[in-house]
Amino acid sequence: MIYFALLATTAIIFLSFFRKYRTSKNLPLPPGPKGWPLIGNLLDMPSQSEWITYHKWSKELGTDILYLNVAGTRIIVLDTIEAATDLLEKRSVIYSGRTRLIMCNELMGWDFAFGFMNYGETWRHRRRIVSEQFNTVAVQQFYPKLLTATRGLLKDMLQNSNDVIGNLRHLAADTIFSVVYGLDVKMEGRESLEAAKEANHAMLIAGIPGRFLVDYIPLLRFVPEWVPGAKFQKLARGWKEATLKMIEMPFLTSKAKVDDGTAATSVLAHSIAKMQEGANPAIFTHENIKAATGTIFTAGSDTTVSCLASCILALVHNPHVVAKAQKELDGALSVGQLPDFSDEDSLPYITAIVKETLRWRDVAPIAIPHRLDADDVYRGYHLPKGSMVIGNSWAILHDEKIYPDPFKFNPDRFIKDGKFDKSVPDPELSCFGFGRRICPGRHLAYSAVWIAVASLLTVFDIKKVADKDGRIIEPGEEYDSALVCTPLPFPCSITPRSEKWSAIIRGDSD
Ligand code: HEM
């Protein structure tokens, strides 16, 4: 008996030692391109469209977990939905941090934004303020605002169809200003919008870790502005002013309206009401409300513009998709009726166009990188604590095993027997990010894009434009390369399908 006990104890000690060994740092790191001493892969890093290079390296090395070391910053790239789900979703408790973005957070004043904040209590509180108003049911309170903003888009397109991206920016600004602050952007938002334009532009560049060397070499943040090569300090100072103005101004205007009882429904008005009721006093504080509303104000505009601009670009290139969508719309709606959210079930092809756009031109190709908060082991590899973890959404959404012929814009991949085919993996599983950090604005974003696409196709013909000699001008497909990728302005023709529709849009039909 005593021998048996001794044997069992030895076995337990051996097994636990073996387990410890297995989970220890002695395991190999995932494969990655061979780097140089000290600087690692610094010189290999692309300066733009990094998602394409990550995917290329993954293919070349036959791995869907890639490891890079950029001057000491460890980066893990997950190239398939399996790897992203296993780690960012199933182990989200340790994969939900954010990397320290020195340029963006510490020098440019973005430390208010919970999207860039490390996982923890402040992040949870601020996110809670937003998510309780943007879940699938609560978001419907904002449908009337989405409809009003969409009608405004139709008017803008009727009056000036040459400035597609400008019109989409108006739509996004109208929507987000009204949803977040209950304000009318044209009357009360000009100055904040100017500041937001500058601050957001800067954030979309600096939000990609590594775009500024100071993210990899933190000591550089102490280098004064006048030192040659420290141009980033001057940029950061200017951008910080715009950032602070952007969150302060609309908050004060909207709060004043709440105080004098003239505020419209909005995330801010709802949150202030909760603060005044004394609900969850740790969550509903002035500071948290200002920061949470400021975060969604900044996160919600460019993303929607990017998605809609890509959709229009796809429609311009694919007249057969426009024709099929208009046939569906004409069959489902009565004459002269604009679509509403209640028509969604009878418009599966419109839904397929929106899903295909989210897949085809992923708005945020590497989402926002997460951070691993504890050492981990996955598929026999050691994944070190502190690594930046990137879910390569672009690679996932262009995986030919899931979406055959992935670079083709083909809404029909989501249609079977005339119905929306739910068996095809939903691009929303990765285009809105992963795990606990998944985009909290995704239901609002989806609804805003869906109603805009349905409305545009109901009333307008969207096609390529011809030059004065009748030659078709092929629209380019250039995108800017930032955290959010938006097509550069492209030529296209957007004309009302009939005089009757023009009158309806202008509001002078009977
Ligand atoms: C088509 C439009 C949109 C797309 C494709 C999109 C995509 C994303 C992605 C990829 C992330 C990163 C998720 C991660 O870290 O894993 C994200 C985060 C976020 N999004 Fe969106 N988004 C869109 C619209 C919106 C809108 C309309 C809002 C607000 C009204 C919003 C608010 C946010 C916020 C606050 C975060 C940070 C979440 C956190 O870190 O906890 N987004 N979004």
XYZ file of C-alpha atoms and ligand atoms in Angstrom:
553
model
C 0.000 0.000 0.000
C 2.800 2.377 1.034
C 4.618 1.599 -2.263
C 1.453 2.357 -4.168
C 1.074 5.731 -2.371
C 4.754 6.540 -3.060
C 4.346 5.602 -6.707
C 1.212 7.750 -7.045
C 2.926 10.730 -5.348
C 5.955 10.387 -7.642
C 3.655 10.203 -10.668
C 1.795 13.355 -9.567
C 5.065 15.237 -8.982
C 6.408 14.065 -12.328
C 3.192 15.009 -14.149
C 3.002 18.427 -12.578
C 6.681 19.010 -13.358
C 6.053 17.882 -16.928
C 3.012 20.173 -17.194
C 4.964 23.061 -15.795
C 7.706 22.336 -18.273
C 5.140 22.196 -21.098
C 3.638 25.525 -20.117
C 7.021 27.093 -19.507
C 8.940 29.502 -21.667
C 10.981 26.594 -23.015
C 8.394 25.947 -25.658
C 9.115 27.466 -29.055
C 7.660 30.784 -30.135
C 5.368 30.657 -33.184
C 7.102 30.886 -36.569
C 7.946 34.282 -38.032
C 10.361 35.918 -40.451
C 13.940 35.773 -39.233
C 14.953 39.104 -37.794
C 18.207 40.852 -36.821
C 19.818 40.943 -33.393
C 18.319 43.678 -31.173
C 16.020 45.225 -33.791
C 14.328 41.925 -34.704
C 11.912 42.423 -37.602
C 11.982 46.228 -37.477
C 13.335 46.507 -41.010
C 10.883 43.915 -42.380
C 7.799 45.816 -41.252
C 5.742 47.285 -44.095
C 4.785 50.932 -43.766
C 1.272 50.311 -45.056
C -1.308 47.559 -45.675
C 0.479 45.459 -43.070
C -2.369 42.897 -43.111
C -1.372 41.794 -46.631
C 2.259 41.287 -45.628
C 1.254 39.417 -42.446
C -0.897 37.083 -44.527
C 1.899 36.558 -47.064
C 4.342 35.634 -44.284
C 1.782 33.276 -42.760
C 1.342 31.486 -46.098
C 5.085 31.307 -46.752
C 5.760 29.880 -43.301
C 2.728 27.564 -43.350
C 1.311 28.918 -40.093
C -1.778 30.768 -38.943
C -0.011 32.072 -35.827
C 2.817 34.359 -36.733
C 5.353 35.836 -34.343
C 7.267 39.062 -34.898
C 9.651 40.947 -32.706
C 9.905 44.608 -33.620
C 12.721 46.165 -31.607
C 11.497 44.328 -28.490
C 7.742 44.692 -29.130
C 6.298 41.215 -29.535
C 3.539 40.816 -32.068
C 1.378 37.736 -32.609
C -0.763 37.695 -35.748
C -3.709 35.303 -36.013
C -4.421 34.573 -39.662
C -7.500 32.298 -39.490
C -10.891 32.442 -37.802
C -9.985 29.273 -35.814
C -6.911 30.842 -34.224
C -8.695 34.178 -33.636
C -11.691 32.446 -32.036
C -9.573 30.103 -29.907
C -7.570 32.951 -28.416
C -9.410 36.286 -28.709
C -12.858 34.817 -27.981
C -12.438 31.640 -25.923
C -9.526 32.950 -23.852
C -10.729 36.553 -23.877
C -10.046 36.921 -20.163
C -6.331 37.269 -20.938
C -6.554 38.530 -24.543
C -8.538 41.757 -24.069
C -5.848 44.270 -23.159
C -4.639 47.045 -25.409
C -1.077 47.876 -26.246
C 0.402 51.003 -24.841
C -0.047 53.482 -27.695
C 2.414 56.127 -26.653
C 1.895 58.477 -29.582
C -1.887 58.282 -29.568
C -2.745 57.966 -25.872
C 0.104 59.642 -24.054
C 1.095 62.396 -26.493
C -2.073 63.131 -28.469
C -4.622 63.054 -25.622
C -6.582 59.946 -26.613
C -6.343 58.385 -23.153
C -10.054 59.257 -22.615
C -11.139 56.789 -25.346
C -12.072 53.382 -23.990
C -11.324 51.823 -27.382
C -7.615 52.393 -26.735
C -7.773 51.806 -22.991
C -6.353 48.827 -21.211
C -8.753 46.139 -19.986
C -9.910 47.041 -16.472
C -12.515 48.829 -14.418
C -12.489 52.225 -16.168
C -12.758 50.496 -19.546
C -15.647 48.337 -18.254
C -17.537 51.338 -16.857
C -17.220 53.431 -19.995
C -18.066 50.555 -22.291
C -21.122 49.724 -20.172
C -22.521 53.264 -20.699
C -22.440 52.609 -24.439
C -23.341 48.939 -24.718
C -26.526 49.178 -22.672
C -27.910 51.605 -25.261
C -26.604 49.865 -28.345
C -27.715 46.257 -27.856
C -29.995 44.731 -30.533
C -33.186 45.920 -28.835
C -32.113 49.280 -27.376
C -30.562 50.386 -30.662
C -34.040 50.484 -32.231
C -34.772 53.688 -30.281
C -32.371 55.355 -32.733
C -34.079 54.078 -35.925
C -36.020 57.358 -36.448
C -32.705 59.257 -36.308
C -31.163 56.864 -38.850
C -34.154 57.348 -41.161
C -33.937 61.147 -40.894
C -30.202 61.132 -41.616
C -30.713 58.781 -44.583
C -33.391 61.046 -46.084
C -30.808 63.853 -45.751
C -28.305 61.712 -47.671
C -30.784 61.216 -50.512
C -31.255 65.008 -50.731
C -27.496 65.598 -50.717
C -26.995 63.022 -53.482
C -29.767 64.625 -55.536
C -28.216 68.077 -55.197
C -24.570 67.133 -55.537
C -23.881 63.616 -56.708
C -20.258 64.502 -57.549
C -19.166 64.530 -53.934
C -20.086 61.001 -52.870
C -17.606 60.741 -50.006
C -18.474 64.270 -48.806
C -22.177 63.343 -48.759
C -21.424 60.163 -46.823
C -19.447 62.200 -44.316
C -22.505 64.445 -43.811
C -24.651 61.372 -43.251
C -22.251 59.906 -40.699
C -21.870 63.242 -38.893
C -25.657 63.818 -38.799
C -26.239 60.325 -37.460
C -23.554 60.226 -34.822
C -24.134 63.775 -33.585
C -27.818 63.159 -33.201
C -27.479 59.670 -31.637
C -24.660 60.521 -29.243
C -25.447 64.134 -28.307
C -29.010 64.764 -29.562
C -27.652 67.767 -31.493
C -28.217 68.980 -35.027
C -24.819 68.960 -36.638
C -25.620 71.777 -39.082
C -26.849 74.115 -36.362
C -24.756 73.138 -33.380
C -21.846 71.062 -34.539
C -19.701 72.883 -37.079
C -16.783 73.728 -34.817
C -16.749 70.374 -33.034
C -16.872 68.670 -36.389
C -13.848 70.567 -37.672
C -11.911 69.597 -34.554
C -13.131 65.988 -34.892
C -11.989 65.873 -38.511
C -8.453 66.839 -37.562
C -8.275 64.734 -34.393
C -9.738 61.647 -36.079
C -7.483 61.931 -39.080
C -4.483 61.962 -36.765
C -5.815 59.119 -34.616
C -6.437 56.869 -37.612
C -2.770 57.205 -38.491
C -1.288 57.037 -35.000
C -3.739 54.339 -33.833
C -1.828 51.713 -35.785
C 0.915 50.654 -33.395
C 4.306 51.297 -34.883
C 3.384 54.041 -37.328
C 5.510 56.241 -35.023
C 8.817 54.909 -33.734
C 8.041 56.212 -30.239
C 5.541 53.321 -29.880
C 8.413 50.864 -30.129
C 11.041 52.939 -28.326
C 9.166 54.576 -25.373
C 12.161 56.634 -24.254
C 11.762 58.757 -27.381
C 8.745 60.441 -25.776
C 11.148 62.479 -23.641
C 13.004 63.840 -26.669
C 12.197 67.586 -27.005
C 10.484 68.953 -30.042
C 13.473 70.934 -31.321
C 15.724 67.876 -31.650
C 16.124 66.891 -35.325
C 13.926 63.854 -36.018
C 11.474 64.665 -33.198
C 8.834 66.084 -35.543
C 6.336 63.694 -33.962
C 6.338 65.832 -30.784
C 5.171 68.912 -32.684
C 2.540 66.906 -34.528
C 1.301 65.409 -31.254
C 0.996 68.837 -29.608
C -1.186 70.223 -32.426
C -3.303 67.097 -32.594
C -3.860 67.082 -28.831
C -5.527 70.512 -28.981
C -7.982 69.226 -31.592
C -8.656 66.077 -29.537
C -9.568 67.986 -26.391
C -11.783 70.423 -28.288
C -13.532 67.554 -30.044
C -14.737 65.895 -26.847
C -15.328 69.007 -24.751
C -17.462 71.168 -27.075
C -20.378 68.878 -27.980
C -20.482 67.564 -24.423
C -20.962 71.055 -22.978
C -23.593 72.075 -25.566
C -25.564 68.880 -25.087
C -25.283 68.936 -21.282
C -26.605 72.519 -21.223
C -29.675 71.336 -23.138
C -30.197 68.478 -20.698
C -29.932 70.941 -17.810
C -32.524 73.320 -19.260
C -34.857 70.462 -20.233
C -34.651 70.934 -24.030
C -32.515 67.904 -24.907
C -33.565 65.329 -27.530
C -33.117 61.575 -26.967
C -29.432 60.662 -27.061
C -26.841 58.488 -25.396
C -25.693 61.537 -23.435
C -29.181 62.596 -22.278
C -29.966 59.017 -21.185
C -26.684 58.706 -19.279
C -27.049 62.089 -17.546
C -30.576 61.072 -16.504
C -29.147 57.892 -14.978
C -26.479 59.896 -13.193
C -29.116 62.225 -11.770
C -31.222 59.234 -10.637
C -28.146 57.982 -8.779
C -28.001 54.704 -10.752
C -24.606 52.947 -10.537
C -22.751 56.006 -9.203
C -19.346 54.509 -9.985
C -20.294 54.169 -13.656
C -22.450 57.211 -14.407
C -20.034 60.002 -13.530
C -19.457 63.195 -15.514
C -15.998 62.072 -16.484
C -17.109 58.625 -17.657
C -20.077 59.998 -19.604
C -17.934 62.611 -21.359
C -15.286 60.025 -22.210
C -17.767 57.325 -23.311
C -19.774 59.666 -25.545
C -16.518 61.140 -26.885
C -15.320 57.616 -27.709
C -18.372 56.681 -29.763
C -18.482 60.084 -31.410
C -15.001 59.391 -32.758
C -15.421 55.669 -33.447
C -18.718 55.869 -35.285
C -18.141 58.250 -38.190
C -15.228 57.191 -40.382
C -16.155 53.517 -40.075
C -19.651 54.109 -41.499
C -18.287 56.346 -44.287
C -15.730 53.705 -45.248
C -18.303 50.926 -45.433
C -20.803 52.904 -47.509
C -18.132 54.269 -49.849
C -16.878 50.733 -50.501
C -20.434 49.603 -51.163
C -21.012 52.340 -53.755
C -17.657 51.525 -55.371
C -18.699 47.870 -55.617
C -22.088 48.801 -57.095
C -20.443 51.023 -59.716
C -18.310 48.089 -60.822
C -21.190 45.605 -60.769
C -24.259 46.852 -62.711
C -25.854 43.392 -62.514
C -25.923 43.720 -58.698
C -27.651 47.111 -58.959
C -30.240 45.667 -61.371
C -30.924 42.643 -59.154
C -31.246 44.806 -56.031
C -33.642 47.208 -57.740
C -35.780 44.301 -58.951
C -36.016 43.073 -55.365
C -36.829 46.549 -54.022
C -39.460 47.247 -56.694
C -41.112 43.908 -55.912
C -41.135 44.346 -52.129
C -42.098 48.029 -51.786
C -45.201 49.784 -53.028
C -44.881 52.472 -55.698
C -43.238 55.616 -54.284
C -42.496 53.950 -50.903
C -39.062 54.387 -49.351
C -37.718 51.386 -47.432
C -37.999 51.136 -43.675
C -36.429 48.771 -41.145
C -39.621 46.686 -41.153
C -38.846 45.722 -44.778
C -35.615 43.942 -43.879
C -37.008 40.401 -44.045
C -38.410 40.943 -47.516
C -35.102 42.343 -48.837
C -32.545 39.494 -48.489
C -30.466 40.653 -51.463
C -29.961 44.100 -49.885
C -28.820 42.327 -46.723
C -26.467 40.201 -48.858
C -24.988 43.360 -50.444
C -24.282 44.845 -47.001
C -22.715 41.619 -45.688
C -20.621 41.241 -48.840
C -19.387 44.834 -48.511
C -18.345 44.207 -44.904
C -16.415 41.160 -46.151
C -15.029 42.416 -49.464
C -13.521 45.677 -48.211
C -13.013 45.180 -44.536
C -13.294 48.590 -42.836
C -10.624 47.865 -40.206
C -8.396 45.131 -41.683
C -6.500 44.407 -38.463
C -9.305 45.550 -36.131
C -7.628 47.224 -33.149
C -4.784 45.079 -31.813
C -5.383 43.361 -28.454
C -2.765 42.662 -25.788
C -2.038 39.372 -24.057
C -2.012 39.871 -20.271
C -0.466 36.522 -19.190
C 1.897 33.930 -20.646
C -0.040 31.372 -22.652
C 0.479 28.150 -24.585
C -1.324 27.419 -27.835
C -0.723 24.521 -30.228
C 2.588 23.833 -28.533
C 3.852 27.406 -28.850
C 4.762 29.781 -26.066
C 2.862 33.066 -26.373
C 4.556 35.642 -24.170
C 2.721 37.969 -21.812
C 2.621 41.561 -23.079
C 2.481 40.587 -26.759
C 0.339 42.639 -29.086
C -2.195 40.234 -30.607
C -3.611 41.041 -34.016
C -6.628 39.257 -35.455
C -6.015 39.596 -39.187
C -9.653 40.215 -40.167
C -8.625 40.951 -43.725
C -7.073 37.471 -44.101
C -10.075 35.821 -42.431
C -12.583 37.613 -44.655
C -10.570 36.693 -47.763
C -10.030 33.045 -46.841
C -10.885 31.140 -50.022
C -11.843 28.067 -47.998
C -14.711 30.057 -46.460
C -15.476 32.508 -49.264
C -14.528 31.045 -52.673
C -13.134 33.599 -55.143
C -12.682 35.984 -52.204
C -11.622 39.108 -54.093
C -14.791 39.119 -56.194
C -17.717 41.226 -54.946
C -20.465 38.627 -55.019
C -23.534 39.155 -52.768
C -24.995 35.940 -54.204
C -22.624 33.937 -51.996
C -25.087 34.762 -49.190
C -28.232 33.780 -51.132
C -29.701 30.281 -51.478
C -33.078 29.521 -53.089
C -33.911 33.248 -53.066
C -33.385 33.528 -49.298
C -30.539 34.812 -47.151
C -28.287 31.807 -46.486
C -27.427 31.752 -42.801
C -25.108 28.771 -43.246
C -22.417 31.000 -44.829
C -20.162 32.358 -42.060
C -21.268 35.886 -41.220
C -18.526 38.467 -41.967
C -19.675 40.239 -38.804
C -17.867 37.479 -36.886
C -14.598 39.189 -37.647
C -15.162 42.562 -39.324
C -16.301 44.053 -36.012
C -13.366 42.605 -34.068
C -13.241 39.933 -31.429
C -14.147 38.795 -27.919
C -14.768 41.296 -25.152
C -13.476 44.102 -27.341
C -15.945 43.488 -30.157
C -17.332 46.740 -31.584
C -20.144 47.920 -29.277
C -21.553 50.078 -32.101
C -21.971 47.157 -34.517
C -25.790 46.966 -34.415
C -26.103 50.715 -34.944
C -23.481 50.615 -37.714
C -25.140 47.705 -39.482
C -28.583 49.336 -39.354
C -27.215 52.693 -40.557
C -25.485 51.055 -43.522
C -28.425 48.778 -44.345
C -31.008 51.577 -44.503
C -28.680 53.819 -46.515
C -27.957 51.101 -49.104
C -31.635 50.114 -49.386
C -32.708 53.761 -49.778
C -30.005 54.725 -52.284
C -30.789 51.752 -54.518
C -34.528 52.405 -54.312
C -34.259 55.886 -55.739
C -30.984 56.161 -57.660
C -29.232 54.493 -60.546
C -25.601 53.999 -59.630
C -23.153 53.465 -62.468
C -19.879 54.384 -64.116
C -19.612 57.874 -65.519
C -18.746 58.737 -69.125
C -16.435 61.560 -70.218
C -17.569 64.265 -72.684
C -16.747 61.970 -75.610
C -18.892 59.208 -74.191
C -15.950 57.074 -73.053
C -16.530 55.224 -69.778
C -14.227 56.352 -66.950
C -13.123 53.370 -64.893
C -13.249 54.286 -61.199
C -9.962 53.693 -59.413
C -9.794 51.411 -56.409
C -7.256 53.256 -54.283
C -7.720 53.255 -50.539
C -5.953 55.150 -47.831
C -4.057 52.838 -45.498
C -4.921 53.573 -41.891
C -6.708 51.909 -38.979
C -9.916 52.479 -40.964
C -9.521 52.109 -44.739
C -11.643 54.383 -46.942
C -11.667 54.540 -50.749
C -10.160 57.684 -52.202
C -12.777 59.743 -54.118
C -13.802 57.951 -57.338
C -15.920 59.068 -60.318
C -19.438 57.659 -60.584
C -22.895 58.605 -61.761
C -25.734 58.715 -59.226
C -28.976 59.807 -60.874
C -32.637 59.553 -59.782
C -34.443 56.576 -61.325
C -37.395 58.832 -62.246
C -38.720 62.371 -61.930
C -41.228 61.021 -59.420
C -38.371 59.913 -57.163
C -36.699 63.339 -57.431
C -39.948 64.939 -56.272
C -40.273 62.488 -53.361
C -36.698 63.168 -52.239
C -37.204 66.927 -52.489
C -40.357 66.468 -50.444
C -42.652 68.124 -52.971
C -44.534 65.024 -54.112
C -48.182 64.632 -53.133
C -19.221 49.591 -40.332
C -18.928 50.231 -39.241
C -17.991 49.754 -38.156
C -16.997 48.808 -38.199
C -16.592 47.916 -39.358
C -16.394 48.767 -36.873
C -15.357 47.923 -36.528
C -14.742 47.918 -35.295
C -13.609 47.095 -34.944
C -12.927 46.132 -35.882
C -13.284 47.367 -33.662
C -12.125 46.744 -32.849
C -12.621 45.542 -32.081
C -11.505 44.784 -31.387
O -10.674 45.389 -30.726
O -11.443 43.550 -31.507
C -14.203 48.356 -33.179
C -14.167 48.887 -31.909
C -15.019 49.857 -31.491
N -16.085 50.406 -32.200
Fe -16.627 49.992 -34.087
N -17.012 49.681 -36.078
C -17.993 50.298 -36.811
C -18.854 51.284 -36.373
C -18.925 51.744 -35.086
C -19.915 52.677 -34.587
C -21.069 53.254 -35.417
C -19.606 52.905 -33.273
C -20.300 53.772 -32.269
C -21.413 54.386 -32.440
C -18.428 52.124 -32.948
C -17.808 52.105 -31.719
C -16.689 51.342 -31.408
C -15.987 51.414 -30.125
C -16.327 52.330 -28.964
C -14.945 50.480 -30.177
C -13.917 50.156 -29.079
C -14.399 48.956 -28.273
C -13.465 48.555 -27.117
O -12.261 48.697 -27.228
O -13.975 48.053 -26.104
N -18.046 51.432 -34.063
N -15.087 48.684 -34.180
